Short mmCIF file of N, CA, C and O in Angstrom, two decimals:
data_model
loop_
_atom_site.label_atom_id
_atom_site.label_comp_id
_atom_site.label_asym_id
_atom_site.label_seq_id
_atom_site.Cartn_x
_atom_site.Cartn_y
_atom_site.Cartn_z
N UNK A 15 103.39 -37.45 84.58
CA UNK A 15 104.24 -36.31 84.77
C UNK A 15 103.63 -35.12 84.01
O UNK A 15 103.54 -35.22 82.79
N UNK A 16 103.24 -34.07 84.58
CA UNK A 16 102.78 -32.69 84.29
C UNK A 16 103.56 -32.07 83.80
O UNK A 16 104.38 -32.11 84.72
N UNK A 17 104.06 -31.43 83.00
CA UNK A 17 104.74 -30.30 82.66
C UNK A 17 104.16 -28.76 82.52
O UNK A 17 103.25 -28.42 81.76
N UNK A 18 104.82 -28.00 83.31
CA UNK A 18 104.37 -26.55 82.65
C UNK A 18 105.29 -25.83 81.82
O UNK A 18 106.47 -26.02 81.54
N UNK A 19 104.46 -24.96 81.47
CA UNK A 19 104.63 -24.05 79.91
C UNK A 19 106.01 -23.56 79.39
O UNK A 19 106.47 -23.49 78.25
N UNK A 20 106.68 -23.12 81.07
CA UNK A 20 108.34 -23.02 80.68
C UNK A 20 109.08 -24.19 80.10
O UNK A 20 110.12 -24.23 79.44
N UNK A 21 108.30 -25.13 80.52
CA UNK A 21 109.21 -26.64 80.81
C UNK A 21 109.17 -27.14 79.14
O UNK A 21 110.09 -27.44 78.38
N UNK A 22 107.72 -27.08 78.95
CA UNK A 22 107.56 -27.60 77.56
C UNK A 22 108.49 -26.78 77.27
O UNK A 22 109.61 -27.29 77.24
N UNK A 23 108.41 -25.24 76.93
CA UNK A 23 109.53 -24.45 75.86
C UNK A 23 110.91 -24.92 76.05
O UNK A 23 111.74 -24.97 75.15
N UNK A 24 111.11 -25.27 77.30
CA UNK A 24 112.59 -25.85 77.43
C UNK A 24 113.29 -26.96 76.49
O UNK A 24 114.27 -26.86 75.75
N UNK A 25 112.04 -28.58 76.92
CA UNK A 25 112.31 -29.11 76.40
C UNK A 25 112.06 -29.43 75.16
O UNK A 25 112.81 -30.06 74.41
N UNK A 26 110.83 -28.96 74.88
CA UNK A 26 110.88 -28.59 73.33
C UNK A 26 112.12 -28.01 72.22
O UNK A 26 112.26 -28.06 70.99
N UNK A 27 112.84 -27.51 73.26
CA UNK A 27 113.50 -26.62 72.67
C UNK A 27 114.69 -27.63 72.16
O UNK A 27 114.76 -27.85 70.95
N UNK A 28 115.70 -28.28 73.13
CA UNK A 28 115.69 -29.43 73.26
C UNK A 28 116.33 -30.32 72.01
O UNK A 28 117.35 -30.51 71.34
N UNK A 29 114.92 -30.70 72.21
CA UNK A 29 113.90 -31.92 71.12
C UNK A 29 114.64 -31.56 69.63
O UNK A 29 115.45 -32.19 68.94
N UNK A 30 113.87 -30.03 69.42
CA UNK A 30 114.52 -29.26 68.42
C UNK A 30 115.74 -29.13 67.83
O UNK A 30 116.14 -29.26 66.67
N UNK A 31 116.27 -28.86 68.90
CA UNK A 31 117.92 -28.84 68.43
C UNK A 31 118.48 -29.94 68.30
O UNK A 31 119.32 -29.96 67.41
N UNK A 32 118.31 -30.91 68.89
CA UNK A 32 118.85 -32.73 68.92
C UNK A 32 118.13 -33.31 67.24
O UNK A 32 118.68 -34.28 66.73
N UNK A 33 117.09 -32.73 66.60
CA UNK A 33 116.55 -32.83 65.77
C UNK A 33 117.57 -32.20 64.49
O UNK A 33 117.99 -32.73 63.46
N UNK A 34 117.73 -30.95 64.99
CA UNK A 34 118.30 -30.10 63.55
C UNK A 34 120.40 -30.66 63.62
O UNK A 34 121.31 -30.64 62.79
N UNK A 35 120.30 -30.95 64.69
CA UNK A 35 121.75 -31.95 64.79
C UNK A 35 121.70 -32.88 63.73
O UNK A 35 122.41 -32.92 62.73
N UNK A 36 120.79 -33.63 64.09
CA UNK A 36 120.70 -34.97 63.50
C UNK A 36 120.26 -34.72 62.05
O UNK A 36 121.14 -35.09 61.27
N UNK A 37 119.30 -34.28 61.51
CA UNK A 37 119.40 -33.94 60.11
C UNK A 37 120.96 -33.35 59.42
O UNK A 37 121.59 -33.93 58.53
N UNK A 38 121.37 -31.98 60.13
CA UNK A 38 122.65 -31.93 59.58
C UNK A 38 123.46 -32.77 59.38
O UNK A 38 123.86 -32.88 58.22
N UNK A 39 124.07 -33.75 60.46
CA UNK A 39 125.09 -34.87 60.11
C UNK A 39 124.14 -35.55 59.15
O UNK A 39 124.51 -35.06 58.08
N UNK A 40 123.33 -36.24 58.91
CA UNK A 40 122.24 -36.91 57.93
C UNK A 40 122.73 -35.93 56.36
O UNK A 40 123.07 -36.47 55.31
N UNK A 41 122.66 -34.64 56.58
CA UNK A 41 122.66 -34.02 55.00
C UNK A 41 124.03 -33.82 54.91
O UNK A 41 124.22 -33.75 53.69
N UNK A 42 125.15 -33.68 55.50
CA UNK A 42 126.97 -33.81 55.48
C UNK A 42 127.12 -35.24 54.39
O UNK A 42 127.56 -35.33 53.24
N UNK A 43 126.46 -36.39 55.47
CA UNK A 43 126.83 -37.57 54.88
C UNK A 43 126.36 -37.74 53.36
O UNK A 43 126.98 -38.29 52.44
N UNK A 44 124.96 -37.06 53.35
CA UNK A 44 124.52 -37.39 51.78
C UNK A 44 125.32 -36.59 51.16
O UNK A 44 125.60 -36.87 50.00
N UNK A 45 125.79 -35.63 51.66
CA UNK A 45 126.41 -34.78 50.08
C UNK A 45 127.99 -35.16 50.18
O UNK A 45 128.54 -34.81 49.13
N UNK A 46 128.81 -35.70 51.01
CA UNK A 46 129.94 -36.18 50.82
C UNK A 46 129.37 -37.16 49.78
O UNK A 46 129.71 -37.05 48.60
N UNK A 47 128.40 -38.23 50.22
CA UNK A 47 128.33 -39.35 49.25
C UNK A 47 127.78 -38.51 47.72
O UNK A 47 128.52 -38.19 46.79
N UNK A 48 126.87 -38.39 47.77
CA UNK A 48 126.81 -37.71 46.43
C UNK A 48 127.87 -36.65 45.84
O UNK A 48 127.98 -36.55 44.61
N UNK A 49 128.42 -36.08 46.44
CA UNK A 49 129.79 -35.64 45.69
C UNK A 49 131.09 -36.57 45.02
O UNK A 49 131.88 -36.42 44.09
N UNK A 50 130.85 -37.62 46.08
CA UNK A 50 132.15 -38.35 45.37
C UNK A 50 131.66 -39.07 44.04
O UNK A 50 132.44 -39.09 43.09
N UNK A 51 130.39 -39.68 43.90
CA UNK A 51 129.48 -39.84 42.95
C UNK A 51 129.83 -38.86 41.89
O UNK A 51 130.72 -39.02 41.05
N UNK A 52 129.06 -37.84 42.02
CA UNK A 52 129.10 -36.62 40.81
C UNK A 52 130.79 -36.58 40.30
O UNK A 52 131.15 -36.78 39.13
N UNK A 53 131.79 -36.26 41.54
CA UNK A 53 133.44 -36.50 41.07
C UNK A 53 133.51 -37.30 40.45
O UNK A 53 134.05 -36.72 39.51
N UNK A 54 133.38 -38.68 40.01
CA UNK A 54 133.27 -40.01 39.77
C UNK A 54 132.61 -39.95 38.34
O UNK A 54 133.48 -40.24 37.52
N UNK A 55 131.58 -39.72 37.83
CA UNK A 55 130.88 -39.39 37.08
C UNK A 55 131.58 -38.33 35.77
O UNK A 55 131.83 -38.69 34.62
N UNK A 56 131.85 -36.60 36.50
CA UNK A 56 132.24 -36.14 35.95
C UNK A 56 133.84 -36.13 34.83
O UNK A 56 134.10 -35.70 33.70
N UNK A 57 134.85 -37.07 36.23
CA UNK A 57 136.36 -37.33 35.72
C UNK A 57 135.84 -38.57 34.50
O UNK A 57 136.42 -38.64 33.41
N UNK A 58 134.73 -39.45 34.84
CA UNK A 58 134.85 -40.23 33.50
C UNK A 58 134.29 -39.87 32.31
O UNK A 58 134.34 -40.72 31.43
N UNK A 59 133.55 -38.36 31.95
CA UNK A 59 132.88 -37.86 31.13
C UNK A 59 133.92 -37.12 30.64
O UNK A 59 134.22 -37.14 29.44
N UNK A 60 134.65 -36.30 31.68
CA UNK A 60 135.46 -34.92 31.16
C UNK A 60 136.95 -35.11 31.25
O UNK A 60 137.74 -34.32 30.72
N UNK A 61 137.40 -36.44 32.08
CA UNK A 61 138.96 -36.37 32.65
C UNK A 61 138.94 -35.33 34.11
O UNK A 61 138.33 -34.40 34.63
N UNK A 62 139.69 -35.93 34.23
CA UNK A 62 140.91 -35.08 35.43
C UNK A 62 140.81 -33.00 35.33
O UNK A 62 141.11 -32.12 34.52
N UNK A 63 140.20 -33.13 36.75
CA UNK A 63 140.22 -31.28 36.77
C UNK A 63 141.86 -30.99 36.39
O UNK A 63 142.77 -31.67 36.87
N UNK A 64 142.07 -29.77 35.35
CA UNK A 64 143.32 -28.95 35.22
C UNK A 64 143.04 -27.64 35.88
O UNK A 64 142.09 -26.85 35.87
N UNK A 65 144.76 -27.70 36.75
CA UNK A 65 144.82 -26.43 37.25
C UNK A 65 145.62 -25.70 36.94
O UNK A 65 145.64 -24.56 37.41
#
C-alpha cells in the first residue's frame, strides 16, 4: 500500500494525537497515584490539613 504525502500528514496526524491521548491518561493516572502517596506521607509527618 502506497501512500501519498496528504495521506501520510493525515495519518500521521492521527498516530499523533492517539499518542498524546494516551500519554495524558498515562500522566492523570501517575499523578492521582502519586498524589495520594505525597497526601499519605504528608498527613503522617504534619497531621490533618486545617481550614
Amino acid at each position: 500500500m502506497v501512500f501519498s504525502g496528504s495521506e501520510w500528514l493525515f495519518w500521521g496526524g492521527i498516530g499523533i494525537m492517539a499518542l498524546s491521548a494516551l500519554s495524558g491518561v498515562f500522566c492523570l493516572v501517575l499523578f492521582l497515584i502519586t498524589g495520594r502517596i505525597l497526601k499519605k506521607k504528608l498527613e503522617e509527618d504534619y497531621g490533618k490539613l486545617q481550614r
